[in-house]
PDB file of C-alpha atoms and ligand atoms in Angstrom:
ATOM      1  CA  UNK A   1      92.369-171.623 171.251  1.00  0.00           C
ATOM      2  CA  UNK A   2      95.873-170.858 170.631  1.00  0.00           C
ATOM      3  CA  UNK A   3      96.844-171.400 166.859  1.00  0.00           C
ATOM      4  CA  UNK A   4     100.484-170.399 167.100  1.00  0.00           C
ATOM      5  CA  UNK A   5     102.096-173.656 166.089  1.00  0.00           C
ATOM      6  CA  UNK A   6      99.654-175.243 163.917  1.00  0.00           C
ATOM      7  CA  UNK A   7     101.756-177.144 161.358  1.00  0.00           C
ATOM      8  CA  UNK A   8     100.071-180.369 160.375  1.00  0.00           C
ATOM      9  CA  UNK A   9      96.561-179.508 160.874  1.00  0.00           C
ATOM     10  CA  UNK A  10      94.316-180.271 157.872  1.00  0.00           C
ATOM     11  CA  UNK A  11      91.658-177.931 156.715  1.00  0.00           C
ATOM     12  CA  UNK A  12      88.962-179.716 158.257  1.00  0.00           C
ATOM     13  CA  UNK A  13      90.582-179.629 161.513  1.00  0.00           C
ATOM     14  CA  UNK A  14      88.542-178.258 164.186  1.00  0.00           C
ATOM     15  CA  UNK A  15      91.069-176.000 165.500  1.00  0.00           C
ATOM     16  CA  UNK A  16      91.351-174.376 162.110  1.00  0.00           C
ATOM     17  CA  UNK A  17      89.598-171.155 161.279  1.00  0.00           C
ATOM     18  CA  UNK A  18      88.320-170.395 157.875  1.00  0.00           C
ATOM     19  CA  UNK A  19      85.341-168.868 156.578  1.00  0.00           C
ATOM     20  CA  UNK A  20      83.329-169.963 153.521  1.00  0.00           C
ATOM     21  CA  UNK A  21      81.325-166.762 152.111  1.00  0.00           C
ATOM     22  CA  UNK A  22      78.319-167.076 150.478  1.00  0.00           C
ATOM     23  CA  UNK A  23      76.768-164.848 147.751  1.00  0.00           C
ATOM     24  CA  UNK A  24      74.559-161.918 149.234  1.00  0.00           C
ATOM     25  CA  UNK A  25      71.155-162.156 148.172  1.00  0.00           C
ATOM     26  CA  UNK A  26      71.303-159.158 145.851  1.00  0.00           C
ATOM     27  CA  UNK A  27      73.305-161.340 143.492  1.00  0.00           C
ATOM     28  CA  UNK A  28      70.196-163.566 142.555  1.00  0.00           C
ATOM     29  CA  UNK A  29      69.035-161.404 139.708  1.00  0.00           C
ATOM     30  CA  UNK A  30      72.362-162.477 138.002  1.00  0.00           C
ATOM     31  CA  UNK A  31      71.472-166.194 138.241  1.00  0.00           C
ATOM     32  CA  UNK A  32      73.201-167.126 141.201  1.00  0.00           C
ATOM     33  CA  UNK A  33      71.063-168.607 143.822  1.00  0.00           C
ATOM     34  CA  UNK A  34      70.719-166.900 147.154  1.00  0.00           C
ATOM     35  CA  UNK A  35      73.144-167.896 149.746  1.00  0.00           C
ATOM     36  CA  UNK A  36      74.987-170.281 147.540  1.00  0.00           C
ATOM     37  CA  UNK A  37      78.676-170.540 148.516  1.00  0.00           C
ATOM     38  CA  UNK A  38      81.203-168.480 146.452  1.00  0.00           C
ATOM     39  CA  UNK A  39      83.690-171.195 146.441  1.00  0.00           C
ATOM     40  CA  UNK A  40      85.990-168.946 147.934  1.00  0.00           C
ATOM     41  CA  UNK A  41      88.043-169.990 151.240  1.00  0.00           C
ATOM     42  CA  UNK A  42      88.713-167.113 153.522  1.00  0.00           C
ATOM     43  CA  UNK A  43      91.615-167.626 156.312  1.00  0.00           C
ATOM     44  CA  UNK A  44      89.953-165.505 159.241  1.00  0.00           C
ATOM     45  CA  UNK A  45      93.475-165.238 160.808  1.00  0.00           C
ATOM     46  CA  UNK A  46      95.113-163.105 158.111  1.00  0.00           C
ATOM     47  CA  UNK A  47      91.978-162.487 155.844  1.00  0.00           C
ATOM     48  CA  UNK A  48      93.714-163.670 152.748  1.00  0.00           C
ATOM     49  CA  UNK A  49      91.423-165.881 150.496  1.00  0.00           C
ATOM     50  CA  UNK A  50      91.405-168.021 147.429  1.00  0.00           C
ATOM     51  CA  UNK A  51      89.154-170.588 145.810  1.00  0.00           C
ATOM     52  CA  UNK A  52      91.518-173.368 146.764  1.00  0.00           C
ATOM     53  CA  UNK A  53      92.369-173.506 150.462  1.00  0.00           C
ATOM     54  CA  UNK A  54      96.035-174.790 149.632  1.00  0.00           C
ATOM     55  CA  UNK A  55      96.768-171.514 147.385  1.00  0.00           C
ATOM     56  CA  UNK A  56      95.935-169.063 149.905  1.00  0.00           C
ATOM     57  CA  UNK A  57      98.805-166.613 150.132  1.00  0.00           C
ATOM     58  CA  UNK A  58      98.841-166.308 153.815  1.00  0.00           C
ATOM     59  CA  UNK A  59     100.702-163.398 155.574  1.00  0.00           C
ATOM     60  CA  UNK A  60     104.144-164.498 156.498  1.00  0.00           C
ATOM     61  CA  UNK A  61     103.061-164.427 160.194  1.00  0.00           C
ATOM     62  CA  UNK A  62      99.872-166.118 159.853  1.00  0.00           C
ATOM     63  CA  UNK A  63      99.357-168.995 162.336  1.00  0.00           C
ATOM     64  CA  UNK A  64      97.491-170.960 159.658  1.00  0.00           C
ATOM     65  CA  UNK A  65      99.934-170.637 156.853  1.00  0.00           C
ATOM     66  CA  UNK A  66     100.917-174.329 157.269  1.00  0.00           C
ATOM     67  CA  UNK A  67      97.207-175.534 156.925  1.00  0.00           C
ATOM     68  CA  UNK A  68      96.257-177.636 153.940  1.00  0.00           C
ATOM     69  CA  UNK A  69      93.663-179.771 152.719  1.00  0.00           C
ATOM     70  CA  UNK A  70      93.932-183.566 153.210  1.00  0.00           C
ATOM     71  CA  UNK A  71      94.215-183.837 149.600  1.00  0.00           C
ATOM     72  CA  UNK A  72      97.048-181.524 149.286  1.00  0.00           C
ATOM     73  CA  UNK A  73      98.832-183.355 152.149  1.00  0.00           C
ATOM     74  CA  UNK A  74      98.350-186.792 150.580  1.00  0.00           C
ATOM     75  CA  UNK A  75     100.182-185.493 147.409  1.00  0.00           C
ATOM     76  CA  UNK A  76     103.432-184.378 149.351  1.00  0.00           C
TER      77      UNK A  76
HETATM   78 ZN1   ZN B 101      96.063-166.900 156.883  1.00  0.00          ZN
END
């Protein structure tokens, strides 16, 4: 799959690549449920991350730098 010119793809588009990390089990003693998502979104193309997919500070060459959520695009 080539992501080179992905400009108008939404976050939920199947051609986009993001990773939603979960807390490791060792954090359970701090009151966080095992395997619960951290709420962070990681771009697997440049490995930048943010709690909001629209706020990820992608590398300038990242093929996914134009990818935003449907909500973000609806606000433009
Ligand atoms: Zn990126």
